[in-house]
CSV table of C-alpha atoms and ligand atoms in Angstrom, one decimal:
chain,number,residue,atom,x,y,z
A,1,MET,CA,24.7,-5.1,9.5
A,2,SER,CA,21.5,-6.6,8.4
A,3,THR,CA,18.8,-7.7,10.8
A,4,VAL,CA,16.4,-10.5,9.8
A,5,LEU,CA,13.2,-10.2,11.8
A,6,ASP,CA,11.2,-13.2,12.9
A,7,PRO,CA,7.5,-13.0,11.8
A,8,ILE,CA,6.4,-15.3,14.6
A,9,LYS,CA,7.8,-12.9,17.3
A,10,MET,CA,6.2,-9.9,15.6
A,11,TRP,CA,2.9,-11.7,15.2
A,12,GLU,CA,2.9,-12.3,18.9
A,13,ASP,CA,3.4,-8.6,19.6
A,14,LEU,CA,0.8,-7.5,17.1
A,15,HIS,CA,-1.7,-10.1,18.3
A,16,LYS,CA,-1.8,-8.3,21.7
A,17,ILE,CA,-2.8,-5.0,20.2
A,18,PRO,CA,-5.8,-5.7,17.9
A,19,GLU,CA,-7.4,-2.5,16.6
A,20,LEU,CA,-10.5,-1.9,14.5
A,21,ALA,CA,-10.6,-0.5,11.0
A,22,MET,CA,-9.1,3.0,10.7
A,23,GLN,CA,-8.1,2.9,14.3
A,24,GLU,CA,-4.9,1.0,13.8
A,25,VAL,CA,-2.8,3.5,15.7
A,26,LYS,CA,-0.7,1.2,17.9
A,27,THR,CA,-0.3,-1.2,15.0
A,28,ALA,CA,0.8,1.6,12.7
A,29,ALA,CA,3.3,2.9,15.3
A,30,TYR,CA,4.7,-0.6,15.7
A,31,VAL,CA,5.1,-0.9,11.9
A,32,THR,CA,6.7,2.5,11.6
A,33,LYS,CA,9.2,1.9,14.4
A,34,THR,CA,10.1,-1.5,13.0
A,35,LEU,CA,10.7,-0.1,9.5
A,36,GLN,CA,12.6,2.9,10.9
A,37,ASP,CA,14.8,0.6,13.0
A,38,LEU,CA,15.6,-1.3,9.9
A,39,GLY,CA,16.7,2.0,8.2
A,40,ILE,CA,13.8,1.9,5.7
A,41,GLU,CA,12.2,5.1,4.4
A,42,VAL,CA,8.7,5.4,5.9
A,43,GLN,CA,5.6,7.4,5.0
A,44,THR,CA,2.9,7.5,7.7
A,45,GLY,CA,-0.7,8.7,7.9
A,46,ILE,CA,-1.2,7.9,4.3
A,47,GLY,CA,-4.3,9.8,2.9
A,48,GLY,CA,-5.1,10.9,6.5
A,49,THR,CA,-5.5,7.3,7.6
A,50,THR,CA,-3.4,5.0,9.7
A,51,GLY,CA,-1.8,3.6,6.5
A,52,VAL,CA,2.0,3.2,6.5
A,53,MET,CA,4.3,2.7,3.6
A,54,GLY,CA,7.9,1.5,3.6
A,55,ILE,CA,10.0,2.4,0.5
A,56,ILE,CA,13.1,0.6,-0.7
A,57,LYS,CA,14.8,2.0,-3.8
A,58,GLY,CA,17.2,0.2,-6.0
A,59,SER,CA,20.1,2.0,-7.6
A,60,GLU,CA,19.1,1.1,-11.2
A,61,PRO,CA,15.9,2.0,-13.0
A,62,GLY,CA,13.2,-0.7,-13.0
A,63,PRO,CA,9.6,-1.5,-12.1
A,64,VAL,CA,7.7,-0.6,-9.0
A,65,VAL,CA,6.7,-3.6,-7.0
A,66,MET,CA,4.2,-3.4,-4.1
A,67,LEU,CA,3.7,-5.9,-1.3
A,68,ARG,CA,0.6,-5.3,0.6
A,69,ALA,CA,-0.6,-6.3,4.1
A,70,ASP,CA,-3.7,-5.3,6.0
A,71,MET,CA,-3.7,-4.3,9.6
A,72,ASP,CA,-7.2,-4.2,11.1
A,73,ALA,CA,-8.9,-6.6,13.5
A,74,LEU,CA,-12.7,-7.4,13.8
A,75,PRO,CA,-15.2,-6.2,16.4
A,76,PHE,CA,-16.8,-8.7,18.8
A,77,THR,CA,-19.0,-8.6,21.9
A,78,ILE,CA,-17.7,-11.1,24.4
A,79,ASP,CA,-19.5,-11.5,27.8
A,80,GLY,CA,-21.3,-8.2,27.0
A,81,LYS,CA,-18.1,-6.3,26.4
A,82,GLU,CA,-17.1,-4.9,23.1
A,83,CYS,CA,-13.6,-5.8,21.9
A,84,ALA,CA,-11.4,-6.2,18.9
A,85,ILE,CA,-9.9,-9.6,17.9
A,86,HIS,CA,-7.5,-10.5,15.1
A,87,ALA,CA,-9.9,-13.2,13.9
A,88,CYS,CA,-9.0,-12.7,10.2
A,89,GLY,CA,-5.2,-13.0,10.8
A,90,HIS,CA,-4.3,-9.5,9.6
A,91,ASP,CA,-1.7,-9.4,12.4
A,92,SER,CA,0.1,-12.3,10.7
A,93,HIS,CA,0.0,-10.4,7.4
A,94,THR,CA,1.6,-7.4,9.0
A,95,ALA,CA,4.2,-9.5,10.7
A,96,MET,CA,5.1,-11.4,7.5
A,97,LEU,CA,5.5,-8.1,5.5
A,98,LEU,CA,7.7,-6.7,8.2
A,99,ALA,CA,9.8,-9.8,8.1
A,100,ALA,CA,10.0,-9.6,4.3
A,101,ALA,CA,11.1,-6.0,4.6
A,102,SER,CA,13.9,-7.0,6.9
A,103,ARG,CA,15.2,-9.5,4.4
A,104,LEU,CA,14.7,-7.3,1.3
A,105,LYS,CA,16.1,-4.0,2.6
A,106,ASP,CA,19.5,-4.5,1.0
A,107,ARG,CA,18.4,-6.7,-1.8
A,108,VAL,CA,16.5,-4.3,-4.1
A,109,LYS,CA,18.8,-3.6,-7.0
A,110,LYS,CA,16.5,-1.9,-9.5
A,111,GLY,CA,13.2,-0.1,-9.4
A,112,THR,CA,11.4,0.4,-6.2
A,113,LEU,CA,9.8,-1.8,-3.6
A,114,LYS,CA,6.8,-0.4,-1.8
A,115,LEU,CA,5.7,-2.1,1.4
A,116,LEU,CA,2.1,-1.1,2.0
A,117,PHE,CA,0.5,-1.6,5.4
A,118,GLN,CA,-3.2,-0.9,4.6
A,119,PRO,CA,-5.9,0.0,7.2
A,120,ALA,CA,-9.5,-1.1,7.2
A,121,GLU,CA,-9.7,-4.1,4.9
A,122,GLU,CA,-12.7,-5.4,6.8
A,123,GLU,CA,-14.7,-2.3,6.1
A,124,ILE,CA,-13.7,-2.4,2.4
A,125,SER,CA,-12.6,1.2,2.8
A,126,GLY,CA,-8.8,0.9,3.3
A,127,ALA,CA,-7.8,0.1,-0.3
A,128,LEU,CA,-10.0,2.9,-1.7
A,129,ALA,CA,-8.3,5.4,0.7
A,130,MET,CA,-4.9,4.2,-0.4
A,131,ILE,CA,-5.9,4.6,-4.1
A,132,LYS,CA,-7.2,8.1,-3.4
A,133,ALA,CA,-3.8,9.0,-1.8
A,134,GLY,CA,-2.1,8.0,-5.0
A,135,VAL,CA,-0.3,5.0,-3.6
A,136,ILE,CA,-0.6,2.7,-6.6
A,137,ASP,CA,-0.2,5.3,-9.4
A,138,ASP,CA,3.3,4.2,-10.2
A,139,VAL,CA,3.0,0.5,-9.2
A,140,ASP,CA,3.7,-2.1,-11.9
A,141,TYR,CA,3.3,-5.3,-9.8
A,142,ALA,CA,1.1,-5.8,-6.7
A,143,LEU,CA,1.3,-8.9,-4.5
A,144,GLY,CA,-1.0,-9.7,-1.6
A,145,ALA,CA,-1.5,-12.7,0.7
A,146,HIS,CA,-3.9,-14.0,3.3
A,147,ILE,CA,-3.7,-16.9,5.7
A,148,ARG,CA,-6.3,-19.5,4.8
A,149,PRO,CA,-8.6,-21.7,7.0
A,150,ILE,CA,-7.9,-25.4,7.1
A,151,GLN,CA,-10.9,-26.0,4.9
A,152,ASP,CA,-9.3,-24.0,2.0
A,153,VAL,CA,-5.6,-24.9,2.1
A,154,PRO,CA,-3.9,-27.6,4.1
A,155,ALA,CA,-1.4,-26.4,6.8
A,156,GLY,CA,2.1,-26.1,5.4
A,157,GLN,CA,0.9,-25.5,1.8
A,158,ILE,CA,0.3,-22.4,-0.3
A,159,CYS,CA,-2.3,-21.8,-2.9
A,160,PRO,CA,-1.0,-19.5,-5.7
A,161,ALA,CA,-4.4,-17.7,-6.2
A,162,VAL,CA,-7.3,-16.9,-3.8
A,163,ASN,CA,-10.2,-16.4,-6.2
A,164,HIS,CA,-12.3,-13.9,-4.2
A,165,THR,CA,-15.8,-13.2,-5.7
A,166,ALA,CA,-17.3,-9.8,-6.3
A,167,SER,CA,-19.8,-8.8,-3.7
A,168,ASN,CA,-22.5,-6.2,-3.7
A,169,THR,CA,-24.9,-5.2,-0.9
A,170,LEU,CA,-28.0,-3.6,-2.4
A,171,ARG,CA,-31.0,-2.0,-0.7
A,172,VAL,CA,-34.3,-1.8,-2.5
A,173,GLU,CA,-36.8,0.7,-1.2
A,174,VAL,CA,-40.3,0.0,-2.5
A,175,THR,CA,-43.0,2.8,-2.3
A,176,GLY,CA,-46.6,1.7,-2.7
A,177,ARG,CA,-49.7,3.5,-1.4
A,178,SER,CA,-51.2,3.3,2.1
A,179,ALA,CA,-54.8,2.3,2.6
A,180,HIS,CA,-57.2,0.8,5.1
A,181,ALA,CA,-56.7,-2.9,5.3
A,182,ALA,CA,-60.5,-3.4,4.6
A,183,ARG,CA,-60.0,-1.6,1.3
A,184,PRO,CA,-56.8,-3.0,0.0
A,185,HIS,CA,-57.8,-2.2,-3.6
A,186,LEU,CA,-57.4,1.5,-2.8
A,187,GLY,CA,-53.7,1.0,-1.9
A,188,VAL,CA,-50.6,-0.6,-3.3
A,189,ASN,CA,-49.2,-3.0,-0.7
A,190,ALA,CA,-45.4,-2.5,-0.6
A,191,LEU,CA,-45.0,-5.8,1.3
A,192,ASP,CA,-46.6,-7.7,-1.6
A,193,VAL,CA,-44.3,-5.9,-4.0
A,194,ALA,CA,-41.2,-6.7,-1.9
A,195,CYS,CA,-42.2,-10.4,-1.8
A,196,ALA,CA,-42.6,-10.5,-5.6
A,197,ILE,CA,-39.2,-8.9,-6.0
A,198,VAL,CA,-37.6,-11.5,-3.7
A,199,GLN,CA,-39.4,-14.3,-5.6
A,200,GLY,CA,-38.4,-12.7,-8.9
A,201,THR,CA,-34.7,-12.7,-8.1
A,202,GLN,CA,-34.8,-16.4,-7.2
A,203,ASN,CA,-35.7,-17.0,-10.9
A,204,MET,CA,-32.8,-15.1,-12.4
A,205,TRP,CA,-30.5,-17.5,-14.0
A,206,PHE,CA,-26.9,-17.2,-15.1
A,207,ASN,CA,-24.5,-19.7,-16.5
A,208,PRO,CA,-24.2,-22.3,-13.8
A,209,THR,CA,-20.5,-22.9,-14.6
A,210,ASN,CA,-20.0,-19.5,-12.8
A,211,ILE,CA,-20.2,-19.1,-9.1
A,212,TRP,CA,-23.0,-16.6,-8.2
A,213,SER,CA,-25.7,-16.1,-5.6
A,214,MET,CA,-28.2,-13.5,-4.7
A,215,LYS,CA,-30.3,-13.7,-1.6
A,216,ALA,CA,-32.5,-11.3,0.4
A,217,THR,CA,-31.0,-10.9,3.9
A,218,GLN,CA,-33.3,-8.3,5.4
A,219,LEU,CA,-36.9,-7.2,4.9
A,220,HIS,CA,-38.6,-4.4,6.7
A,221,ALA,CA,-42.3,-3.4,6.0
A,222,ASP,CA,-44.3,-2.2,8.9
A,223,GLN,CA,-46.6,0.8,9.0
A,224,GLY,CA,-47.2,0.5,12.7
A,225,ALA,CA,-50.8,-0.8,12.5
A,226,THR,CA,-51.9,-4.3,11.7
A,227,ASN,CA,-54.9,-3.1,9.8
A,228,SER,CA,-53.3,-0.8,7.4
A,229,ILE,CA,-51.7,-1.5,4.0
A,230,PRO,CA,-48.0,-0.7,4.3
A,231,GLU,CA,-46.7,2.0,2.0
A,232,LYS,CA,-43.0,1.3,2.3
A,233,ALA,CA,-40.9,-1.8,2.2
A,234,VAL,CA,-37.1,-2.1,2.3
A,235,ILE,CA,-35.2,-5.2,1.2
A,236,THR,CA,-31.5,-5.8,1.5
A,237,PHE,CA,-29.8,-8.2,-0.9
A,238,ASP,CA,-26.3,-9.8,-0.7
A,239,CYS,CA,-25.0,-10.6,-4.1
A,240,ARG,CA,-21.9,-12.6,-5.1
A,241,ALA,CA,-20.4,-13.2,-8.5
A,242,GLN,CA,-17.3,-15.0,-9.7
A,243,THR,CA,-16.2,-12.2,-12.1
A,244,ASN,CA,-16.7,-8.5,-12.4
A,245,PRO,CA,-18.4,-8.7,-15.9
A,246,LEU,CA,-20.9,-11.2,-14.3
A,247,MET,CA,-21.6,-8.8,-11.5
A,248,LYS,CA,-22.2,-6.1,-14.0
A,249,ASP,CA,-24.6,-8.3,-15.9
A,250,PHE,CA,-26.2,-9.3,-12.6
A,251,ARG,CA,-26.8,-5.6,-11.6
A,252,GLU,CA,-28.3,-4.7,-14.9
A,253,ARG,CA,-30.8,-7.5,-14.9
A,254,PHE,CA,-31.6,-7.0,-11.3
A,255,ALA,CA,-32.4,-3.3,-11.9
A,256,LYS,CA,-34.7,-4.2,-14.8
A,257,LEU,CA,-36.4,-6.9,-12.8
A,258,VAL,CA,-37.0,-4.7,-9.7
A,259,GLU,CA,-38.3,-1.8,-11.9
A,260,GLY,CA,-40.5,-4.1,-13.9
A,261,ILE,CA,-42.1,-5.8,-10.9
A,262,ALA,CA,-42.6,-2.5,-9.0
A,263,THR,CA,-44.2,-0.9,-12.1
A,264,GLY,CA,-46.4,-3.9,-12.7
A,265,TYR,CA,-47.9,-3.5,-9.2
A,266,GLY,CA,-48.2,0.3,-9.5
A,267,ALA,CA,-45.4,0.9,-7.1
A,268,THR,CA,-42.0,2.5,-7.5
A,269,ALA,CA,-38.6,1.1,-6.3
A,270,THR,CA,-35.2,2.6,-5.9
A,271,ILE,CA,-31.9,0.6,-5.6
A,272,THR,CA,-29.1,1.9,-3.5
A,273,GLU,CA,-25.7,0.3,-3.3
A,274,LEU,CA,-24.6,-0.1,0.3
A,275,GLY,CA,-21.3,-1.7,-0.4
A,276,ALA,CA,-19.3,-3.4,-3.1
A,277,CYS,CA,-16.1,-5.2,-3.6
A,278,PRO,CA,-14.6,-6.3,-7.0
A,279,ALA,CA,-13.7,-9.9,-7.8
A,280,ALA,CA,-10.2,-11.1,-8.0
A,281,GLU,CA,-8.4,-10.5,-11.3
A,282,TYR,CA,-4.9,-11.9,-11.6
A,283,ASP,CA,-2.3,-11.9,-14.2
A,284,GLU,CA,-1.3,-15.4,-15.3
A,285,ASP,CA,2.4,-14.5,-15.6
A,286,LEU,CA,2.7,-13.1,-12.1
A,287,LYS,CA,0.6,-16.0,-10.7
A,288,GLN,CA,3.1,-18.3,-12.5
A,289,MET,CA,5.9,-16.5,-10.8
A,290,VAL,CA,4.2,-17.1,-7.4
A,291,ILE,CA,3.9,-20.8,-8.2
A,292,GLU,CA,7.6,-21.0,-9.1
A,293,SER,CA,8.5,-19.2,-5.9
A,294,ILE,CA,6.5,-21.6,-3.8
A,295,VAL,CA,8.3,-24.5,-5.6
A,296,ARG,CA,11.8,-22.8,-5.3
A,297,THR,CA,11.4,-22.1,-1.6
A,298,HIS,CA,9.3,-25.1,-0.4
A,299,GLY,CA,9.1,-27.7,-3.2
A,300,GLN,CA,6.3,-28.8,-5.4
A,301,GLU,CA,4.5,-30.6,-2.6
A,302,ALA,CA,3.9,-27.2,-1.0
A,303,VAL,CA,1.7,-26.0,-3.9
A,304,ALA,CA,-2.0,-26.3,-3.1
A,305,LYS,CA,-4.8,-25.9,-5.5
A,306,ASP,CA,-6.4,-22.4,-5.8
A,307,CYS,CA,-9.1,-21.6,-3.4
A,308,GLY,CA,-12.0,-19.1,-3.4
A,309,GLY,CA,-14.7,-17.4,-1.4
A,310,GLY,CA,-15.1,-14.2,0.5
A,311,GLY,CA,-14.2,-10.7,-0.7
A,312,GLU,CA,-11.0,-8.6,-0.5
A,313,ASP,CA,-10.6,-4.9,-1.1
A,314,PHE,CA,-7.1,-5.6,-2.5
A,315,HIS,CA,-8.9,-6.1,-5.9
A,316,TYR,CA,-9.8,-2.4,-6.0
A,317,TYR,CA,-6.1,-1.8,-6.8
A,318,LYS,CA,-6.3,-3.8,-10.1
A,319,MET,CA,-9.7,-2.3,-10.9
A,320,HIS,CA,-8.2,1.2,-10.5
A,321,LYS,CA,-5.1,0.4,-12.5
A,322,PRO,CA,-5.8,-2.4,-14.9
A,323,THR,CA,-2.3,-2.3,-16.5
A,324,MET,CA,-0.7,-3.2,-13.1
A,325,LYS,CA,-0.1,-7.0,-12.7
A,326,ALA,CA,-1.6,-8.5,-9.6
A,327,ALA,CA,-1.4,-11.8,-7.7
A,328,TYR,CA,-2.5,-12.9,-4.3
A,329,PHE,CA,-1.6,-16.2,-2.6
A,330,GLY,CA,-3.1,-18.1,0.3
A,331,LEU,CA,-1.0,-19.5,3.1
A,332,GLY,CA,-2.2,-22.7,4.8
A,333,VAL,CA,-1.6,-22.2,8.5
A,334,GLY,CA,-4.2,-24.6,9.9
A,335,ALA,CA,-6.6,-21.8,10.8
A,336,THR,CA,-9.6,-23.2,12.6
A,337,PRO,CA,-12.6,-23.2,13.1
A,338,GLY,CA,-12.6,-20.5,10.4
A,339,LEU,CA,-11.7,-16.9,9.7
A,340,HIS,CA,-13.9,-14.3,11.4
A,341,ALA,CA,-14.7,-16.7,14.3
A,342,ALA,CA,-13.8,-15.1,17.6
A,343,THR,CA,-11.9,-18.3,18.5
A,344,MET,CA,-10.0,-18.4,15.3
A,345,HIS,CA,-6.5,-19.7,15.9
A,346,PHE,CA,-3.7,-21.1,13.8
A,347,ASP,CA,-0.1,-22.3,14.0
A,348,PRO,CA,2.3,-19.4,13.4
A,349,LYS,CA,5.2,-21.7,12.6
A,350,TYR,CA,4.0,-21.6,9.0
A,351,LEU,CA,4.4,-17.8,8.7
A,352,PRO,CA,8.0,-17.9,7.5
A,353,MET,CA,6.8,-19.8,4.4
A,354,GLY,CA,4.7,-16.8,3.3
A,355,VAL,CA,7.7,-14.5,3.9
A,356,ASP,CA,9.8,-16.8,1.7
A,357,VAL,CA,7.4,-16.5,-1.2
A,358,MET,CA,7.1,-12.7,-0.9
A,359,VAL,CA,10.9,-12.3,-0.8
A,360,ASP,CA,11.5,-14.7,-3.7
A,361,VAL,CA,9.0,-13.0,-6.0
A,362,VAL,CA,10.4,-9.6,-5.2
A,363,GLU,CA,14.0,-10.7,-5.7
A,364,ARG,CA,13.2,-12.2,-9.1
A,365,LEU,CA,11.4,-9.0,-10.2
A,366,ILE,CA,13.8,-6.3,-8.9
A,367,GLY,CA,16.6,-8.0,-7.0
B,401,LIG,ZN1,-11.7,-10.7,7.2
B,402,LIG,ZN1,-8.8,-10.8,6.1
């Protein structure tokens, strides 16, 4: 007997148990039990994390297809109390993937379907932990999805590609030389150097047909006294680029600029990467399949134009295994006021649409 599970009901359950990155214990238990009840093979504690994988094998040889959902919620402080809230909708992704599992469990004829419930997307550490555990080594196709805010995709429509940008957080530590403020010529003012570096980065130009930005978001330079030349300054930069090659170009020019300015002032500067996330790289043929699946399941009028913005650690999978085909669609659910707002809410009635697309793509690949 086959049970088809309702994504809305499961979303309601999961929405009540929001958990932070790498702490998705109850969520993972819910996922594990649901998969087990469906009779699907389950691996838990993947790579020592809360990651869960369901595996459905076909009887004939064929490709390995992976559907991926993320499970973590975001931290907030409300009325002075720390809490976790599903403000990015990862509960809905987990619910949609479980619903897809229930529909696909007897419909994989060839190859293998992997259902990956990934922890810690928000901290950009979950995908890397899954890769380390070898999860994608045998995967030929990877499909991800995210609900979209109303500004990106109209409710009831689906965009076939979410074009996330690459992001980098860089810390620049400038070391000058301390001196008495009355004798600035005897020192090297790290604050002056930091300001020159910030100014310099604002004059870096790249092809304006690409999306990119670099902005200083933090600056610390304080030796404790107001009459002393500060020896140290620390700047944090948030950088975004449309493509991975552009980010690479960005990083190289940034390093030269920082070093050149620091040297010119008689200071030194070191750059440390605090965090990074690759840009989306999709395969046109798999994206085309997603478009066809949207049309097959909900008609041409359900196809929205591609959207962009933000980062996603899903793209580490493709970066780690470039031969694997990847696609990632965005589901318009009327999310407002926007993702990551504590009050983010949406209409779950649209979730079955996302399930339909996942199921249709998988059936066409290995059904
Ligand atoms: Zn998020
Ligand atoms: Zn998210």
